[in-house]
Amino acid sequence: MKTISGQYVDPFGSIIPAFVVYMPAGVSFAGEITTITVPVVASQTRDYAKELLNRVRYLQSTYVTPYEPAGTVPSAQAFKDAESFILKLPLTRTGMPSINVASDGEVNFCWSNDDTHIDLGFFGNGTYSYYGRSPGKEIIGEKVETNSEVPDDLLGIAISAG
Amino acid sequence: MAAYIPFAGKNSIVEAVLALQFAQSLTPAVAEKFDDLKSEFIADFPSFEKMQVFQFTVGATQLGAATPSQSTAGFNASRLKADGKPSRVFRTMDMNISMHFLEYDHWAETKGAALEGFFRCFKILGLPSAQNPIVAVSLRFIDRFTFDGSPESASAQALLKSDTQYVAPKVLDVGNLWHSNSGWFDSVLDGQNAIHQLNVHSGIEESAFVMVNHGIHSNLVSPVVTAEVNGDSKRLSLEALFNAQHEANTVVLKNLLNDKMLVDIGLVERRS
């Protein structure tokens, strides 16, 4: 028994197995297969939001006591605010911030490259504050409500950093 | 509480593809102008590769034999992000020309960028023409939703409407591994016949996820033979069809996804 298998590529779609032909040995197959091959570009993608949520939960489970003698552990609300913020970011455009905790109880998000930098922190009061800079530009935001839309000036620099 | 989330925070769209189909493959004479295209689009798409087509013929005496064609059959132009992955791709292969958006923001911006790219390209390639008109218009959206919870507890019930008409009811209670592939014809604009392909599947990678792949392919009643007649009227007619296809995608998603997800991805407004 011989087996011939092939794939069907639908225009602009994913590649899926399309046919399998089983033939008794000694019997030949004659035919022609024509496909239109314009697959989509995104063959694989990361689950960006879930990766960041996992990072926040890892930090919350790890930093349960201050790591400096006079330090403060971030409150549960600070971690919750950070999770809400993640789901408001267009992460394919902004790229992935690094997330850490600071000794003063802040959950900190940071975007940084050669030209741009954003430092953004949650303290558990339902708001966040940020400082950002890009060539020729500086932005500062104080007490931005976590439930509000991400400010355009912040988003603009985050996108250029991402 | 465990729930599905858009894979990219605010956005669930992995890729949006706007495409036009010509009646025939591009001729070698057209392909000779690809160097001019490369110069034209160098700022928008710094990476530009010419593509060749391979045709396989399976027969009794030449099983698996491949004969590469001798001429260029298309191009693949990319705008890359800092991590080296494409954010936007402009591509021509065989008889299709397509713009792929991997960083989606708004429909108006996306559609405008695609049409602008197509028409700049047409000017250089001398297409469409009476010999090789545009015969079809396609739009595809691929959405991804990640399950934020243990993969074992993922279920379609947490993402889809219980009475959706776009997947078989059975998938709602079979856990995290299922697929539903369907297709149908309708008219999305002025009697233009369109075929919908809707492939929805659930799987597990690092997390459980659901992908919604919806393509709408409209065959044109009147093929577009020139890009220039009556100013930009051809652009407007293609734009109207893309808009209608976009609206058709919205209709499908509104019937498919539950109300919470529709709010999360901005398809319906959050209630105060």
Coordinates of C-alpha atoms in Angstrom, one line a residue:
Chain A
M1 CA 0.0 0.0 0.0
K2 CA 1.3 3.4 -0.9
T3 CA 0.1 6.6 0.7
I4 CA 0.0 10.1 -0.8
S5 CA -0.9 13.0 1.4
G6 CA -1.2 16.7 0.6
Q7 CA -2.2 20.0 1.9
Y8 CA -4.8 22.5 0.9
V9 CA -3.8 26.1 1.3
D10 CA -6.8 28.4 1.2
P11 CA -6.3 31.9 -0.1
F12 CA -5.0 34.0 2.8
G13 CA -5.8 31.2 5.2
S14 CA -3.9 28.6 7.2
I15 CA -2.5 25.4 5.8
I16 CA -4.6 22.4 6.6
P17 CA -4.3 18.7 5.6
A18 CA -6.6 18.2 2.7
F19 CA -6.3 14.8 1.3
V20 CA -4.9 11.3 1.8
V21 CA -4.9 8.8 -1.0
Y22 CA -4.4 5.1 -0.2
M23 CA -3.6 2.9 -3.2
P24 CA -2.9 -0.8 -3.5
A25 CA 0.8 -1.4 -4.3
G26 CA 1.4 -1.5 -8.1
V27 CA -1.4 0.9 -8.9
S28 CA -0.2 4.3 -9.8
F29 CA -1.8 7.7 -9.2
A30 CA -2.1 10.2 -12.0
G31 CA -3.3 13.7 -11.3
E32 CA -2.4 17.3 -10.8
I33 CA -2.7 19.4 -7.7
T34 CA -2.8 23.1 -8.0
T35 CA -2.9 25.4 -5.0
I36 CA -3.1 29.1 -4.5
T37 CA -0.4 29.9 -1.9
V38 CA -1.0 33.2 -0.2
P39 CA -0.8 32.2 3.5
V40 CA -1.3 34.6 6.3
V41 CA 1.9 36.0 7.8
A42 CA 1.2 35.2 11.5
S43 CA 2.2 31.6 11.8
Q44 CA 2.9 31.9 15.6
T45 CA 2.1 34.5 18.2
R46 CA 2.7 35.0 21.8
D47 CA -0.1 35.4 24.3
Y48 CA 1.3 38.8 25.4
A49 CA -1.4 39.7 27.9
K50 CA -1.2 36.3 29.7
E51 CA 2.6 36.5 29.9
L52 CA 2.4 39.8 31.7
L53 CA -0.5 38.7 34.0
N54 CA 1.6 35.7 34.9
R55 CA 4.6 38.0 35.7
V56 CA 2.4 40.1 38.0
R57 CA 1.1 37.0 39.8
Y58 CA 4.6 35.7 40.1
L59 CA 5.8 38.9 41.8
Q60 CA 2.7 38.9 44.1
S61 CA 3.4 35.4 45.2
T62 CA 7.2 36.1 45.6
Y63 CA 7.2 39.4 47.4
V64 CA 5.1 38.7 50.5
T65 CA 7.7 40.2 52.9
P66 CA 9.8 43.3 52.3
Y67 CA 13.1 42.6 50.7
E68 CA 14.7 45.6 52.4
P69 CA 14.6 46.3 56.2
A70 CA 12.6 49.5 55.8
G71 CA 10.7 48.4 52.7
T72 CA 7.1 47.9 52.0
V73 CA 5.4 45.1 50.2
P74 CA 3.0 46.2 47.3
S75 CA -0.6 45.9 48.3
A76 CA -3.0 43.4 46.7
Q77 CA -4.8 46.4 45.2
A78 CA -1.5 47.5 43.5
F79 CA -1.2 44.1 41.8
K80 CA -4.9 44.2 40.9
D81 CA -4.5 47.7 39.3
A82 CA -1.5 46.5 37.4
E83 CA -3.5 43.6 36.0
S84 CA -6.3 45.9 34.9
F85 CA -3.8 48.2 33.2
I86 CA -2.3 45.3 31.2
L87 CA -5.7 44.6 29.6
K88 CA -5.9 48.3 28.4
L89 CA -2.6 48.2 26.5
P90 CA -2.5 47.4 22.7
L91 CA 0.4 45.1 23.4
T92 CA 1.2 44.2 19.8
R93 CA 2.1 47.9 19.3
T94 CA 3.6 48.8 22.7
G95 CA 5.7 45.7 23.0
M96 CA 6.3 44.1 26.4
P97 CA 7.2 46.3 29.4
S98 CA 9.4 44.9 32.1
I99 CA 7.5 44.6 35.4
N100 CA 9.1 44.7 38.9
V101 CA 8.4 45.7 42.4
A102 CA 10.1 48.5 44.3
S103 CA 11.0 48.6 47.9
D104 CA 8.5 51.4 48.5
G105 CA 5.6 49.2 47.6
E106 CA 5.3 50.2 44.0
V107 CA 4.5 47.8 41.2
N108 CA 6.6 49.2 38.4
F109 CA 6.3 49.0 34.6
C110 CA 9.2 50.1 32.5
W111 CA 9.7 50.5 28.7
S112 CA 13.1 51.4 27.7
N113 CA 15.3 51.5 24.6
D114 CA 18.1 53.8 23.3
D115 CA 15.8 56.7 22.6
T116 CA 12.8 56.4 24.9
H117 CA 12.0 55.5 28.5
I118 CA 8.8 55.1 30.5
D119 CA 8.6 54.6 34.2
L120 CA 5.1 53.9 35.5
G121 CA 4.0 52.9 39.0
F122 CA 1.0 51.5 40.9
F123 CA 0.7 52.0 44.7
G124 CA -2.7 50.4 45.2
N125 CA -5.0 53.4 45.4
G126 CA -6.7 52.9 42.0
T127 CA -4.4 55.2 40.2
Y128 CA -1.0 55.2 38.6
S129 CA 1.7 57.8 37.9
Y130 CA 4.3 57.9 35.1
Y131 CA 7.3 59.7 33.7
G132 CA 8.3 59.3 30.1
R133 CA 10.7 60.7 27.6
S134 CA 11.5 60.4 24.0
P135 CA 13.8 62.6 21.8
G136 CA 12.7 66.2 22.5
K137 CA 9.7 65.3 24.6
E138 CA 9.0 64.7 28.3
I139 CA 5.7 63.6 29.8
I140 CA 4.5 63.3 33.3
G141 CA 1.2 61.9 34.6
E142 CA -0.1 61.9 38.1
K143 CA -3.0 59.9 39.7
V144 CA -4.4 58.6 36.4
E145 CA -7.3 56.3 37.2
T146 CA -6.6 52.7 36.4
N147 CA -10.0 52.2 34.9
S148 CA -9.6 55.1 32.4
E149 CA -8.2 54.9 28.9
V150 CA -4.5 55.0 28.6
P151 CA -3.4 58.6 27.9
D152 CA -2.4 59.3 24.3
D153 CA 1.0 60.9 25.3
L154 CA 1.9 57.8 27.3
L155 CA 0.7 55.4 24.5
G156 CA 2.7 57.3 21.9
I157 CA 6.0 56.9 23.7
A158 CA 5.2 53.3 24.7
I159 CA 4.5 52.5 21.0
S160 CA 7.8 54.1 19.9
A161 CA 9.6 52.2 22.7
G162 CA 7.9 48.9 21.7
Chain B
M1 CA -12.3 34.3 38.1
A2 CA -10.9 32.4 35.1
A3 CA -11.9 34.0 31.8
Y4 CA -10.8 34.5 28.2
I5 CA -8.8 37.7 27.5
P6 CA -7.8 39.3 24.2
F7 CA -4.3 37.9 23.5
A8 CA -2.8 41.3 23.2
G9 CA -4.4 43.2 26.1
K10 CA -6.8 45.6 24.5
N11 CA -6.7 43.9 21.1
S12 CA -7.6 40.4 19.9
I13 CA -6.6 40.8 16.2
V14 CA -3.5 38.8 15.3
E15 CA -3.6 39.7 11.7
A16 CA -5.9 41.6 9.3
V17 CA -5.5 40.9 5.6
L18 CA -6.9 43.1 2.8
A19 CA -6.4 41.5 -0.6
L20 CA -7.3 41.9 -4.3
Q21 CA -7.3 39.1 -6.8
F22 CA -6.5 39.6 -10.4
A23 CA -7.9 37.4 -13.2
Q24 CA -4.5 36.0 -14.1
S25 CA -1.0 35.6 -12.6
L26 CA 1.3 38.6 -13.0
T27 CA 3.3 38.4 -16.3
P28 CA 7.1 38.5 -16.4
A29 CA 6.8 42.0 -18.0
V30 CA 4.9 43.2 -14.9
A31 CA 7.4 41.5 -12.6
E32 CA 10.3 43.5 -14.3
K33 CA 8.9 46.6 -12.5
F34 CA 9.4 45.2 -9.1
D35 CA 12.7 47.1 -8.7
D36 CA 10.7 50.3 -9.2
L37 CA 8.3 49.1 -6.5
K38 CA 11.2 48.5 -4.1
S39 CA 12.3 52.1 -4.6
E40 CA 8.8 53.4 -4.2
F41 CA 8.1 51.6 -1.0
I42 CA 11.6 51.7 0.6
A43 CA 10.5 54.0 3.4
D44 CA 7.3 52.1 4.2
F45 CA 8.7 48.6 3.7
P46 CA 12.4 48.5 4.1
S47 CA 12.7 44.8 3.6
F48 CA 11.8 43.8 0.0
E49 CA 12.2 40.3 -1.4
K50 CA 11.3 39.0 -4.9
M51 CA 9.5 35.7 -4.8
Q52 CA 9.5 32.7 -7.1
V53 CA 6.7 30.2 -7.6
F54 CA 7.1 26.4 -7.4
Q55 CA 4.6 24.2 -9.1
F56 CA 4.4 20.5 -8.2
T57 CA 2.9 17.9 -10.5
V58 CA 2.1 14.5 -9.0
G59 CA 2.0 11.8 -11.6
A60 CA 2.9 8.2 -12.2
T61 CA 6.4 9.0 -13.4
Q62 CA 7.3 12.2 -11.6
L63 CA 6.0 11.8 -8.0
G64 CA 7.3 14.6 -5.9
A65 CA 9.2 16.2 -8.7
A66 CA 9.4 20.0 -8.5
T67 CA 10.3 22.4 -11.3
P68 CA 11.0 25.9 -10.2
S69 CA 9.8 28.6 -12.5
Q70 CA 12.5 30.8 -14.2
S71 CA 10.8 34.1 -13.5
T72 CA 9.9 36.2 -10.5
A73 CA 6.3 35.6 -9.5
G74 CA 5.8 38.1 -6.7
F75 CA 7.3 40.1 -3.9
N76 CA 7.2 40.2 -0.2
A77 CA 7.8 43.6 1.4
S78 CA 8.0 44.0 5.2
R79 CA 8.1 46.6 7.8
L80 CA 9.9 45.1 10.8
K81 CA 9.7 45.8 14.5
A82 CA 12.6 46.2 16.8
D83 CA 12.4 42.4 17.6
G84 CA 12.8 41.6 13.9
K85 CA 9.2 40.5 13.5
P86 CA 7.0 42.1 10.8
S87 CA 4.4 44.7 11.8
R88 CA 3.1 45.0 8.3
V89 CA 3.6 43.0 5.1
F90 CA 2.8 44.0 1.5
R91 CA 2.8 41.0 -0.7
T92 CA 2.1 39.9 -4.3
M93 CA 2.0 36.2 -5.2
D94 CA 0.5 34.5 -8.2
M95 CA -2.7 36.5 -8.9
N96 CA -3.1 38.1 -5.5
I97 CA -1.9 41.3 -4.0
S98 CA -2.4 41.7 -0.2
M99 CA -1.6 43.9 2.7
H100 CA -1.1 42.2 6.1
F101 CA -1.4 44.1 9.4
L102 CA 0.1 42.5 12.4
E103 CA -0.3 45.6 14.6
Y104 CA -3.9 46.5 14.2
D105 CA -5.3 49.8 15.5
H106 CA -8.4 51.1 13.8
W107 CA -10.3 50.0 10.7
A108 CA -10.2 53.4 9.0
E109 CA -6.4 53.6 9.4
T110 CA -5.9 50.0 8.2
K111 CA -8.1 50.3 5.2
G112 CA -6.7 53.6 4.2
A113 CA -3.1 52.3 4.4
A114 CA -4.0 49.2 2.3
L115 CA -5.8 51.1 -0.4
E116 CA -3.0 53.7 -0.6
G117 CA -0.4 50.9 -1.0
F118 CA -2.5 49.1 -3.6
F119 CA -3.0 52.2 -5.8
R120 CA 0.6 53.4 -5.5
C121 CA 1.6 49.9 -6.6
F122 CA -0.9 49.9 -9.5
K123 CA 0.5 53.1 -10.9
I124 CA 4.0 51.5 -11.2
L125 CA 2.8 48.0 -12.4
G126 CA 0.2 49.4 -14.9
L127 CA -2.5 47.3 -13.3
P128 CA -5.3 46.6 -13.4
S129 CA -5.9 46.3 -17.1
A130 CA -8.4 44.9 -19.6
Q131 CA -6.2 41.9 -19.9
N132 CA -5.7 41.4 -16.2
P133 CA -8.5 43.1 -14.2
I134 CA -9.2 42.8 -10.5
V135 CA -11.9 40.2 -10.2
A136 CA -12.3 39.7 -6.4
V137 CA -11.8 41.5 -3.1
S138 CA -11.0 39.7 0.2
L139 CA -10.8 40.6 3.8
R140 CA -9.6 38.3 6.6
F141 CA -9.4 38.8 10.3
I142 CA -7.7 36.4 12.7
D143 CA -8.6 37.0 16.3
R144 CA -7.0 35.2 19.3
F145 CA -8.3 34.8 22.8
T146 CA -6.2 33.4 25.7
F147 CA -7.8 31.6 28.6
D148 CA -6.6 33.2 31.9
G149 CA -7.0 30.2 34.1
S150 CA -6.1 26.6 34.2
P151 CA -6.2 25.1 30.7
E152 CA -8.2 22.1 31.9
S153 CA -11.1 24.4 32.9
A154 CA -11.2 26.3 29.6
S155 CA -14.5 25.9 27.7
A156 CA -16.2 27.6 24.8
Q157 CA -19.0 28.5 27.2
A158 CA -16.6 31.1 28.7
L159 CA -16.1 32.9 25.4
L160 CA -19.0 32.2 23.0
K161 CA -22.7 33.1 23.1
S162 CA -24.7 30.1 24.1
D163 CA -27.1 30.6 21.1
T164 CA -24.5 31.6 18.5
Q165 CA -25.4 30.4 15.0
Y166 CA -21.8 30.2 13.9
V167 CA -20.5 27.0 15.7
A168 CA -22.2 23.7 16.4
P169 CA -23.8 23.7 19.8
K170 CA -21.8 20.6 20.7
V171 CA -18.5 22.6 21.0
L172 CA -19.9 24.5 24.0
D173 CA -19.6 21.5 26.3
V174 CA -16.6 19.5 25.2
G175 CA -13.9 21.4 27.1
N176 CA -10.8 23.0 25.5
L177 CA -10.2 21.0 22.3
W178 CA -12.6 21.5 19.5
H179 CA -12.9 23.1 16.1
S180 CA -15.7 24.4 13.9
N181 CA -15.1 25.1 10.2
S182 CA -17.9 26.5 8.1
G183 CA -18.6 28.5 5.0
W184 CA -21.5 30.1 3.3
F185 CA -22.5 32.5 0.6
D186 CA -24.3 35.8 0.9
S187 CA -24.3 39.3 -0.5
V188 CA -22.4 41.8 1.5
L189 CA -22.9 44.8 -0.9
D190 CA -25.2 45.5 -3.8
G191 CA -25.7 41.9 -4.9
Q192 CA -21.9 41.2 -4.9
N193 CA -21.7 37.5 -4.2
A194 CA -19.4 36.7 -1.3
I195 CA -18.2 33.5 0.3
H196 CA -17.5 33.5 4.0
Q197 CA -15.0 31.0 5.5
L198 CA -15.2 30.8 9.3
N199 CA -12.7 28.6 11.1
V200 CA -12.9 28.6 14.8
H201 CA -10.7 26.4 16.9
S202 CA -9.6 25.8 20.5
G203 CA -6.3 24.4 21.5
I204 CA -3.6 24.4 24.1
E205 CA -0.1 25.9 23.8
E206 CA 1.4 27.7 26.9
S207 CA -2.3 28.4 27.7
A208 CA -5.6 27.4 26.3
F209 CA -6.7 29.6 23.5
V210 CA -9.4 30.1 20.8
M211 CA -8.6 31.4 17.3
V212 CA -11.3 32.9 15.1
N213 CA -10.3 33.1 11.4
H214 CA -12.9 34.8 9.3
G215 CA -12.4 35.4 5.6
I216 CA -14.8 37.1 3.2
H217 CA -14.1 36.7 -0.5
S218 CA -16.3 38.8 -2.9
N219 CA -16.3 38.2 -6.6
L220 CA -16.9 41.4 -8.4
V221 CA -19.9 41.7 -10.7
S222 CA -17.9 44.2 -12.8
P223 CA -14.2 43.5 -12.9
V224 CA -12.0 46.5 -12.3
V225 CA -10.1 47.1 -15.5
T226 CA -8.4 50.4 -14.7
A227 CA -7.4 52.3 -11.6
E228 CA -7.6 55.7 -13.2
V229 CA -11.0 56.2 -14.8
N230 CA -13.1 59.0 -13.2
G231 CA -10.4 60.1 -10.8
D232 CA -10.5 57.9 -7.8
S233 CA -13.9 56.3 -8.3
K234 CA -12.4 52.8 -8.5
R235 CA -10.8 53.4 -5.1
L236 CA -14.1 54.4 -3.7
S237 CA -15.9 51.3 -5.0
L238 CA -13.2 49.0 -3.6
E239 CA -13.3 50.9 -0.3
A240 CA -17.1 50.5 -0.1
L241 CA -16.7 46.7 -0.6
F242 CA -14.0 46.5 2.1
N243 CA -16.3 48.5 4.4
A244 CA -19.1 46.1 3.8
Q245 CA -16.9 43.1 4.4
H246 CA -15.6 44.7 7.6
E247 CA -19.2 45.2 8.7
A248 CA -20.0 41.5 7.9
N249 CA -17.0 40.5 10.1
T250 CA -18.4 42.6 12.9
V251 CA -21.9 41.0 12.5
V252 CA -20.3 37.5 12.8
L253 CA -18.2 38.4 15.9
K254 CA -21.2 40.0 17.6
N255 CA -23.2 36.8 17.2
L256 CA -20.3 34.6 18.1
L257 CA -18.6 36.2 21.2
N258 CA -20.2 36.8 24.5
D259 CA -21.1 40.3 25.7
K260 CA -18.2 40.6 28.0
M261 CA -15.6 40.0 25.3
L262 CA -17.4 42.3 22.9
V263 CA -17.0 45.1 25.4
D264 CA -13.3 44.1 26.1
I265 CA -12.4 44.3 22.4
G266 CA -14.4 47.5 21.9
L267 CA -17.0 46.0 19.5
V268 CA -19.8 47.3 21.8
E269 CA -19.5 50.1 24.2
R270 CA -19.0 49.5 27.9
R271 CA -22.2 50.2 29.8
S272 CA -21.8 52.8 32.5

